[in-house]
Coordinates of C-alpha atoms (C1' of nucleotides) in Angstrom, one line a residue:
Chain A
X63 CA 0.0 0.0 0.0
X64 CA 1.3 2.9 -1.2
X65 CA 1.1 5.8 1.2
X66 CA 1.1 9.2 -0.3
X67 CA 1.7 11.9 2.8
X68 CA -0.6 14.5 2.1
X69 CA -1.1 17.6 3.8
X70 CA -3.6 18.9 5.0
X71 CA -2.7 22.6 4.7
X72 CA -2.3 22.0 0.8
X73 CA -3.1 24.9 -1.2
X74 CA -5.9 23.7 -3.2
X75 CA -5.8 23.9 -7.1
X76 CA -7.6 27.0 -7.9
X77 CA -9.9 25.4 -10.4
X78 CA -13.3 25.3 -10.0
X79 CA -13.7 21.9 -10.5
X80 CA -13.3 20.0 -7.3
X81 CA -12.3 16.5 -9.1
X82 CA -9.9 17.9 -11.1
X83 CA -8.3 19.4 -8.0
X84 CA -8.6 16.2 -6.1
X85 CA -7.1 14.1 -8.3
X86 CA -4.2 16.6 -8.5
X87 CA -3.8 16.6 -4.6
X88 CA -5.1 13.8 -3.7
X89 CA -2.9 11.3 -5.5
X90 CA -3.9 8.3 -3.1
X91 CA -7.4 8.8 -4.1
X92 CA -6.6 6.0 -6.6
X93 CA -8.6 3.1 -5.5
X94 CA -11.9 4.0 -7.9
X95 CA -13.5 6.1 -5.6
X96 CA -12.8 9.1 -8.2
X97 CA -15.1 8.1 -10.6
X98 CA -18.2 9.6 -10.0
X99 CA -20.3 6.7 -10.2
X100 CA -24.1 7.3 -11.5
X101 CA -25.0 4.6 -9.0
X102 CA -24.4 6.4 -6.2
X103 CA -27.9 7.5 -5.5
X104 CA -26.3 10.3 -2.8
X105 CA -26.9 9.3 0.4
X106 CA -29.2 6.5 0.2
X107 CA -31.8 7.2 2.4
X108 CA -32.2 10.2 0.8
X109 CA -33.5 12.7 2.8
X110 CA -30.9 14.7 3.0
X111 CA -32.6 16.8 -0.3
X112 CA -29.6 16.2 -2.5
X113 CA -30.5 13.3 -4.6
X114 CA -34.1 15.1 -5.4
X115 CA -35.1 16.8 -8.7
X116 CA -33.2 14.2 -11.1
X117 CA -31.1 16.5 -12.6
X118 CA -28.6 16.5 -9.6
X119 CA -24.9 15.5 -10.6
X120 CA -24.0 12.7 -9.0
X121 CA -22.0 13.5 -5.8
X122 CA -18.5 12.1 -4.9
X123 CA -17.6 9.7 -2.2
X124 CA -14.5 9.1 -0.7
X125 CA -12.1 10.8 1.0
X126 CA -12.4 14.7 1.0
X127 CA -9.5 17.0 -0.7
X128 CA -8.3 19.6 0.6
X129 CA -9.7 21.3 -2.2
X130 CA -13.1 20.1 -1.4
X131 CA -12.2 21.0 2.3
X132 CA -11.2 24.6 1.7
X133 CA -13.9 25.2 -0.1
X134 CA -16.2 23.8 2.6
X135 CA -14.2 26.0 5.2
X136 CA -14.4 29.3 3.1
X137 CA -18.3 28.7 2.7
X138 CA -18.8 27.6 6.4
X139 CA -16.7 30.7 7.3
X140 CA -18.8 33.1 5.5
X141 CA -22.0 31.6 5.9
X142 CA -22.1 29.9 9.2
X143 CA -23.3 26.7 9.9
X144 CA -26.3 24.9 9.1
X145 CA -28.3 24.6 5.9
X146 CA -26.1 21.7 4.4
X147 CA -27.6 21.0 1.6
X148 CA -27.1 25.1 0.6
X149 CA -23.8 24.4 1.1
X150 CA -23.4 21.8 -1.3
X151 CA -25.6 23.8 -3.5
X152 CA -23.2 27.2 -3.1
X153 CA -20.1 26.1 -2.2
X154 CA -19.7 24.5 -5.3
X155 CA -19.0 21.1 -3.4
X156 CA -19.9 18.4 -5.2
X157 CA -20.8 16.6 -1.7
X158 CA -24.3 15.9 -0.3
X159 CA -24.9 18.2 2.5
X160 CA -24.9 15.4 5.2
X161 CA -21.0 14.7 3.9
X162 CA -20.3 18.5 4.2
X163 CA -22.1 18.6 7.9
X164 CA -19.8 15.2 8.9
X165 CA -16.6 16.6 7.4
X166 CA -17.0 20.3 8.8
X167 CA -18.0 18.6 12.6
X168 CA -15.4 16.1 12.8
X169 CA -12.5 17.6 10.8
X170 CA -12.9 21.3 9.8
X171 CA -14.0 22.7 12.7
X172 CA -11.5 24.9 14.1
X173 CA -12.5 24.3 18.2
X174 CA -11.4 20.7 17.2
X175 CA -8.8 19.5 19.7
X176 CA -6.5 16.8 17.2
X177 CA -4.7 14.3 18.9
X178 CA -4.6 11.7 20.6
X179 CA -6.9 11.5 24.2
X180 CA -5.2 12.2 26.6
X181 CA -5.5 9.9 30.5
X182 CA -8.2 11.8 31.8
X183 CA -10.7 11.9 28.6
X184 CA -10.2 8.3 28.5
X185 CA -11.0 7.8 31.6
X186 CA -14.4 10.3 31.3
X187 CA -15.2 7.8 27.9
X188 CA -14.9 4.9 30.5
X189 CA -17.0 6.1 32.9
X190 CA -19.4 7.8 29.9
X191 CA -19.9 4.3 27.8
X192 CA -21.0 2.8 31.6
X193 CA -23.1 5.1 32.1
X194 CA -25.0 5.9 29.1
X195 CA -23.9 3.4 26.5
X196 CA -23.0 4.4 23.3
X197 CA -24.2 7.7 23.0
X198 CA -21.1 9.2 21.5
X199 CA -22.5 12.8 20.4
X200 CA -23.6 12.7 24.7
X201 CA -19.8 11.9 25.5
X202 CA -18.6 14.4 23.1
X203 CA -20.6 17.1 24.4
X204 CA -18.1 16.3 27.5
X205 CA -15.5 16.5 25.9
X206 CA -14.6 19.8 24.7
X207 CA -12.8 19.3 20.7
X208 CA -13.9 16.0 20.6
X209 CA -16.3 14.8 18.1
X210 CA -19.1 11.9 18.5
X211 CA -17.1 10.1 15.7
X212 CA -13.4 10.1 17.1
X213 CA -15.0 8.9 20.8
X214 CA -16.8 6.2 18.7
X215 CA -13.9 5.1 17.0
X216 CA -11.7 4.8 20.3
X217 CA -13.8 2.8 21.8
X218 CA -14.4 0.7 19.1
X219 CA -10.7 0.1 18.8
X220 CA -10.6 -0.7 22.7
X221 CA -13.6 -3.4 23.0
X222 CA -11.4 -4.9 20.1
X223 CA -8.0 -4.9 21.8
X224 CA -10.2 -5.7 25.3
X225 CA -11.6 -8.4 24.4
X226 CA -9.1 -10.2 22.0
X227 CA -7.3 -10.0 25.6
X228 CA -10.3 -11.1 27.4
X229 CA -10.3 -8.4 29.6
X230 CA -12.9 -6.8 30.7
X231 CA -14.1 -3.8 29.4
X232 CA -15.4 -1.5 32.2
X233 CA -13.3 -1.3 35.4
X234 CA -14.3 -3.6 38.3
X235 CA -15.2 -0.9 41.2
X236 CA -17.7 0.9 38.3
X237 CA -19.6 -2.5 38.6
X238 CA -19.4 -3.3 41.9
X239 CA -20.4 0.4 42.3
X240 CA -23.6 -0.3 40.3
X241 CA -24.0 -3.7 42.3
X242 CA -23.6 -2.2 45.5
X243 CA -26.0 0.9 45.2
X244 CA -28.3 0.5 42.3
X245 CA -28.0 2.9 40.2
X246 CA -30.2 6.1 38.2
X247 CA -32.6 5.8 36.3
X248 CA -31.8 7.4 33.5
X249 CA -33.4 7.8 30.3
X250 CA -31.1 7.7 27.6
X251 CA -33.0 9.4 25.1
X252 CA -33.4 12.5 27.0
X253 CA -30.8 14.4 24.6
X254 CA -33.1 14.4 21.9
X255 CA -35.8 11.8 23.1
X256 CA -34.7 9.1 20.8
X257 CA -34.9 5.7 21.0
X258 CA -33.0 3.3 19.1
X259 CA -32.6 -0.5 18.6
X260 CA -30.0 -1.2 20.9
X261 CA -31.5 1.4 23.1
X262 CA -34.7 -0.6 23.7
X263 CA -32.8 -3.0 25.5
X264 CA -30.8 -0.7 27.5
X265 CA -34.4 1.2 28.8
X266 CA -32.4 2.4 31.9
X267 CA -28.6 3.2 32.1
X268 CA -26.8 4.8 34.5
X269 CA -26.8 8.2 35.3
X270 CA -23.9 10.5 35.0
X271 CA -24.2 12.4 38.3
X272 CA -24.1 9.3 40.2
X273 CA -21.8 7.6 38.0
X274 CA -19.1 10.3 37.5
X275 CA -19.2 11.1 41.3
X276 CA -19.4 7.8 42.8
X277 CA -16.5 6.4 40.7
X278 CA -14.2 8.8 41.7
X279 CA -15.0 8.1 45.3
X280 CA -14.8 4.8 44.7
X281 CA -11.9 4.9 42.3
X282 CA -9.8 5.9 45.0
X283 CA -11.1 3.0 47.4
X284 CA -10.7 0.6 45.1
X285 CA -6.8 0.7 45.2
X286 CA -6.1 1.9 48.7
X287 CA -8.9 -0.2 50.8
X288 CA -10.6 -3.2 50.8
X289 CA -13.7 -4.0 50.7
X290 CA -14.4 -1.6 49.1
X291 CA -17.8 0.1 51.4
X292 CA -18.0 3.8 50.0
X293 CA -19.5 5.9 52.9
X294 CA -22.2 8.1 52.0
X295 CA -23.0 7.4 48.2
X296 CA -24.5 10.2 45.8
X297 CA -27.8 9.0 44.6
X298 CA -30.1 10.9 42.6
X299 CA -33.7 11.0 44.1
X300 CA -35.9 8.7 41.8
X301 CA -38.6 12.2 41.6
X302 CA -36.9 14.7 41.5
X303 CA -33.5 14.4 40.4
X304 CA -31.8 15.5 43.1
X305 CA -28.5 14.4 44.3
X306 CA -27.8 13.0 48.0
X307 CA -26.4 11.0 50.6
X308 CA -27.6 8.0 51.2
X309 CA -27.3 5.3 53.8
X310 CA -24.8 2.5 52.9
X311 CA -26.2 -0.8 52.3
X312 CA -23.9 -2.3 54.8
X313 CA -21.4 -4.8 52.8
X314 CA -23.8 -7.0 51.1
X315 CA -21.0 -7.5 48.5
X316 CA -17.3 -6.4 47.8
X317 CA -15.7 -5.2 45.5
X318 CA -13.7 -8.1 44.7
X319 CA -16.7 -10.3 44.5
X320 CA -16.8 -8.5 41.0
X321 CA -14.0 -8.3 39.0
X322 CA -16.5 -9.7 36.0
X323 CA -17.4 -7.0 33.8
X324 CA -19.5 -6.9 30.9
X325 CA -17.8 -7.3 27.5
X326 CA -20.2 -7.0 25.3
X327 CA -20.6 -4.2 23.1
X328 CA -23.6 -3.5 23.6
X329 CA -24.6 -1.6 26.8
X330 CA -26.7 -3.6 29.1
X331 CA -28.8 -2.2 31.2
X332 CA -27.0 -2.5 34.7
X333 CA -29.7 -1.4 36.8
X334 CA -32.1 -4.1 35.5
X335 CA -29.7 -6.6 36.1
X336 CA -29.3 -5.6 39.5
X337 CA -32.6 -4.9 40.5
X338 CA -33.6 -8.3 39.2
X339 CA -30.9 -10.8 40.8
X340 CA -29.8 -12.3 38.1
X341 CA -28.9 -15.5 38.2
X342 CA -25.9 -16.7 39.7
X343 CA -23.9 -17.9 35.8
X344 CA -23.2 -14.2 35.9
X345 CA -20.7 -14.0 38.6
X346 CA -20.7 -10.2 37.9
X347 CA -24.6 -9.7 39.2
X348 CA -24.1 -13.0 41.6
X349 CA -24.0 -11.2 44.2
X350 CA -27.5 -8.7 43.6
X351 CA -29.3 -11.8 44.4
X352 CA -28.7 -11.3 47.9
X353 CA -28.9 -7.7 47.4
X354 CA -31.4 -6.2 49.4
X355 CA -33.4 -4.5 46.2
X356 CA -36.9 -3.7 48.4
X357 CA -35.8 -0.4 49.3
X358 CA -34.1 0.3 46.1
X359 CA -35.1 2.9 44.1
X360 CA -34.0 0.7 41.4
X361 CA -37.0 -0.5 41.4
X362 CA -38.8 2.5 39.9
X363 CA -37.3 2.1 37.2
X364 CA -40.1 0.1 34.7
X365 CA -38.2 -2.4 33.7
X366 CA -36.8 -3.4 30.3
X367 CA -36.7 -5.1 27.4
X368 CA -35.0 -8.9 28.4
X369 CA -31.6 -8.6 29.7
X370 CA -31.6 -12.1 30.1
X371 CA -30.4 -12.7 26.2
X372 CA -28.0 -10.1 26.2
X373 CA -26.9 -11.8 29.3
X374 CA -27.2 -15.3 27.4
X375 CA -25.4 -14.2 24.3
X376 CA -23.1 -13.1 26.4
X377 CA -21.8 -15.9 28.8
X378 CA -22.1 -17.8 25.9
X379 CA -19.1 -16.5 24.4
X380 CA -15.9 -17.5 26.3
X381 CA -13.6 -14.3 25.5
X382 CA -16.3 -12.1 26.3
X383 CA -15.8 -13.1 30.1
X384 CA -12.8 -14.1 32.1
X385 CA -13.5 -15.7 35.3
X386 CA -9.7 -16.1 35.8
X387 CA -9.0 -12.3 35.4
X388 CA -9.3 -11.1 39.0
X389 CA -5.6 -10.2 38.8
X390 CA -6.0 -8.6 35.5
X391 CA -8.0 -5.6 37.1
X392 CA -5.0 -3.5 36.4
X393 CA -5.1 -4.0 33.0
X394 CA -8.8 -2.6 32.2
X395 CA -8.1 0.6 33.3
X396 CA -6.4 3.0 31.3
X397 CA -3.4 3.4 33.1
X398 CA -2.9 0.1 34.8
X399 CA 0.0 0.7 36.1
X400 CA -1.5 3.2 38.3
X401 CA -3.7 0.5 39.9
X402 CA -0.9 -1.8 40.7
X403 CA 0.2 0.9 43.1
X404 CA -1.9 2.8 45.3
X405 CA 0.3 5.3 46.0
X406 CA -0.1 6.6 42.5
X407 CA -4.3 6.7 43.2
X408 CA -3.5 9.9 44.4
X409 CA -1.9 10.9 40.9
X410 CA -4.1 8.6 38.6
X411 CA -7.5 10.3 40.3
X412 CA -6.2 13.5 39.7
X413 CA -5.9 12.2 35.5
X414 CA -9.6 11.5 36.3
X415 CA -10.4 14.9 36.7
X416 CA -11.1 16.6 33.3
X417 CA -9.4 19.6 32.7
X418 CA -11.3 22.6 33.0
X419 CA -13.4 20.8 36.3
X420 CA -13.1 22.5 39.7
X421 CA -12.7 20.3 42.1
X422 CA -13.2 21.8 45.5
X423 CA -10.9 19.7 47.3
X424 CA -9.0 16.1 45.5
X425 CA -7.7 15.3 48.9
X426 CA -11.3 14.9 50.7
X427 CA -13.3 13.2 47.9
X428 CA -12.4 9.8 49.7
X429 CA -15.6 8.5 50.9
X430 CA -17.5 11.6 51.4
X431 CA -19.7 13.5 48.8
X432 CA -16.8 16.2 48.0
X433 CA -16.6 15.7 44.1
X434 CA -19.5 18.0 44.2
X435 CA -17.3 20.3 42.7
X436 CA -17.1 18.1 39.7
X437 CA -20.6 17.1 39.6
X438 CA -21.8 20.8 39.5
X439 CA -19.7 21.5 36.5
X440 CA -21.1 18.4 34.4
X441 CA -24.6 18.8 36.4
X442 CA -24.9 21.8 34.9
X443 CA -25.5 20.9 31.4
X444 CA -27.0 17.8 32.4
X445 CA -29.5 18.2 34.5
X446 CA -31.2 21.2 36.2
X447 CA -30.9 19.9 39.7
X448 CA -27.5 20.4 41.0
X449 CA -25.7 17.4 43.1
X450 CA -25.7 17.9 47.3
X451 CA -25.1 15.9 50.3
X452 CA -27.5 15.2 52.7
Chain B
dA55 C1' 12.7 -7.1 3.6
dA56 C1' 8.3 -9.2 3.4
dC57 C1' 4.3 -10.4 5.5
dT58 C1' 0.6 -10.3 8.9
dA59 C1' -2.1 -8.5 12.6
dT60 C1' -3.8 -4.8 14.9
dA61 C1' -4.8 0.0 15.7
dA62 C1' -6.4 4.3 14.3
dC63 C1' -8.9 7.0 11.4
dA64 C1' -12.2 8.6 7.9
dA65 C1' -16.3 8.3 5.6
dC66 C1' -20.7 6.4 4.4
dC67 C1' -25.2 4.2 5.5
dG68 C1' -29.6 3.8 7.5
dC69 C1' -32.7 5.2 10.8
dC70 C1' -35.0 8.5 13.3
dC71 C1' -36.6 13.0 15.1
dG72 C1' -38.4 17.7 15.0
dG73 C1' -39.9 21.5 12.4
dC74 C1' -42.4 23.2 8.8
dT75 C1' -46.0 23.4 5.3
Chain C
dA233 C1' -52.9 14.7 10.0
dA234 C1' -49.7 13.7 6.7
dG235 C1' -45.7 14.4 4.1
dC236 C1' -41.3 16.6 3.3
dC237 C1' -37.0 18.1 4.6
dG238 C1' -32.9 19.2 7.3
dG239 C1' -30.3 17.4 10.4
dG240 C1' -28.5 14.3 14.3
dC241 C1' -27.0 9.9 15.8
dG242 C1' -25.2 5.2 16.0
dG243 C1' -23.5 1.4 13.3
dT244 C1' -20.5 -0.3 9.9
dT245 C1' -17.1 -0.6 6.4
dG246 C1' -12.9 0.7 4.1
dT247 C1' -8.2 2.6 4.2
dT248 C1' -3.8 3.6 6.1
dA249 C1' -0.2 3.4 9.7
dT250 C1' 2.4 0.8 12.7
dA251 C1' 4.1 -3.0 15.4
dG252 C1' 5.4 -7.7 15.5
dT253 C1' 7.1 -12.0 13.5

DNA sequence: AACTATAACAACCGCCCGGCT
DNA sequence: AAGCCGGGCGGTTGTTATAGT
């Protein structure tokens, strides 16, 4: 494969026509994907107004120019945002507008932060994927120059390289969190009140607040103390939303009990599995059997669509679960090496922290409700109730 | 050096939603 | 109320880069 460096900052051709200037710059474009195929009925689903009217040249796939992507740039510059298919109408693009919209979001935009993630946005995409699944625009929002697409992709890549190693792919005290408290009841569509396929069976996921909180406190437990007993848990009130303090269901379970994590790549819906004791193949929900569920608000939640054949599939495939891996529990976290000392908590929670987060105090998050800090900062576009102890 | 496996990235596809007419 | 349209979102596929053998 013949790899023709290309730079982005190329000066396009100034010829109007956009293919002649991609095949100019674009040199690796050689694969077919320059010839403008009549085929290509735009975007297939068509309702993105560009493939209306008949007489519509057929649009180009592939890989954008730079070409194509200055003249996207100049247009979005001078026009704003918005309006897509306008764009591909006056920009002289010869792209459907839903290409332009995906090309200026994820590459052209210039609040875009390039690179690779640094320790603590992976670590917010951990605790993001466990909490709402993959809703990758919802992550981005959280991450500031970070698109829906590039969070996507990372994961992707690490469910791939987690589970070819059969490790887990969430850390152990997230689920032992879960396990040990219940968790929100969250709706995932509430961004834009959509409801997809995979979403049906994931009806309730976790909810950030708790989630974000809680796993700092207990991130820090989890490599200086054991068993793990958080004191003082955030929950959110099942009405109103509210975050608080609550009482400790008093070690029912440890941590260590759980160092089975779901694998799957799918979200499952934690709090159903909890709340309904699943059976004791799943070593990771073994323990919410004996889990005292009658006072949790877990229970409020309506319940789902089966979990049991996620859970099925699941267990049914042998890399997708390690029953051996207690020991690997380093390994799953970002920065295992962290994990294998507990001095360096101190450090690794601090690569927790997202930038730009005020943390009222790192030193006194350990088992009380200080992240509050944090939560107030996320809460903030998240919810209109803000986090509190009791 | 050649080959292979894996990771990372880019782009497209299909579905859905909300607003508008 | 129904249909159209613009746009958002998640899933998937294809390509390139890199590491390992």
């Amino acid at each position: 494969m013949v790899k023709v460096e290309q730079d982005p900052e190329l000066e396009p051709s100034p010829k109007a026509e956009v293919e002649a200037g991609a095949e100019e710059l674009s040199p690796l474009l050689s694969s077919g994907e320059e010839e403008e195929e009549e085929d290509d009925d735009t975007d297939s689903d068509g309702d993105d107004g560009s493939g209306r009217g008949g007489a519509a040249p057929a649009l180009k796939k592939g890989p954008w120019t730079p070409a194509e992507d200055k003249r996207l740039r100049d247009y979005v510059v001078a026009h704003g945002e918005g309006n897509w298919n306008q764009v591909q109408r006056n920009a002289g693009l010869n792209r459907c507008g839903k290409s332009c919209r995906l090309r200026w979001a994820n590459h052209l935009r210039p609040d875009l932060k390039k690179g690779p993630f640094d320790a603590a946005e992976v670590d917010m995409i951990i605790k993001f994927h466990y909490m709402w699944g993959n809703k990758w625009a919802k992550m981005a929002s959280q991450l500031p120059g970070r698109t829906d697409n590039e969070i996507k992709n990372y994961w992707n890549t690490r469910m791939k390289r987690h589970q070819r190693a059969g490790l887990p792919i969430y850390p152990d005290y997230m689920v032992s969190r879960v396990r040990d408290q219940g968790m929100n009841c969250h709706t995932p569509g509430e961004s834009r009140g959509k409801k997809r396929s995979n979403e049906l069976a994931q009806e309730k996921v976790v909810g950030m607040e708790d989630l974000v909180g809680n796993f700092m406190v207990f991130q820090h437990l989890d490599y200086g103390k054991d068993p793990v007993v958080p004191t003082n848990p955030l929950k959110r009130h099942a009405s109103t939303g509210d975050l608080s303090c609550v009482p400790i269901h008093e070690g029912k379970c440890h941590s260590n009990d759980l160092n089975y994590v779901l694998a799957k790549s799918q979200s499952v819906p934690l709090g159903n599995a909890i709340a309904s004791g699943y059976p004791t193949e799943l070593p990771s929900f073994q323990c919410s059997s004996s889990y005292d569920v009658s006072n949790s608000w877990l229970l409020q939640c309506p319940s789902a669509s089966p979990f049991h054949q996620q859970i099925e599939t699941f267990i049914q495939s042998p890399e997708s679960m390690s029953s051996q891996n207690t020991g690997l529990l380093g390994a799953i976290v970002t920065k295992g090496d962290v994990l294998d000392d507990p001095t360096k908590s101190e450090r690794y929670f601090e690569m927790a922290v997202p930038h730009g987060y005020n943390l009222v105090s790192q030193s006194n998050v350990i088992g009380d409700c200080e992240p509050e800090g944090f939560f107030s900062e996320i809460q903030a576009s998240n919810s209109p109730s803000g986090g509190k102890c009791a």
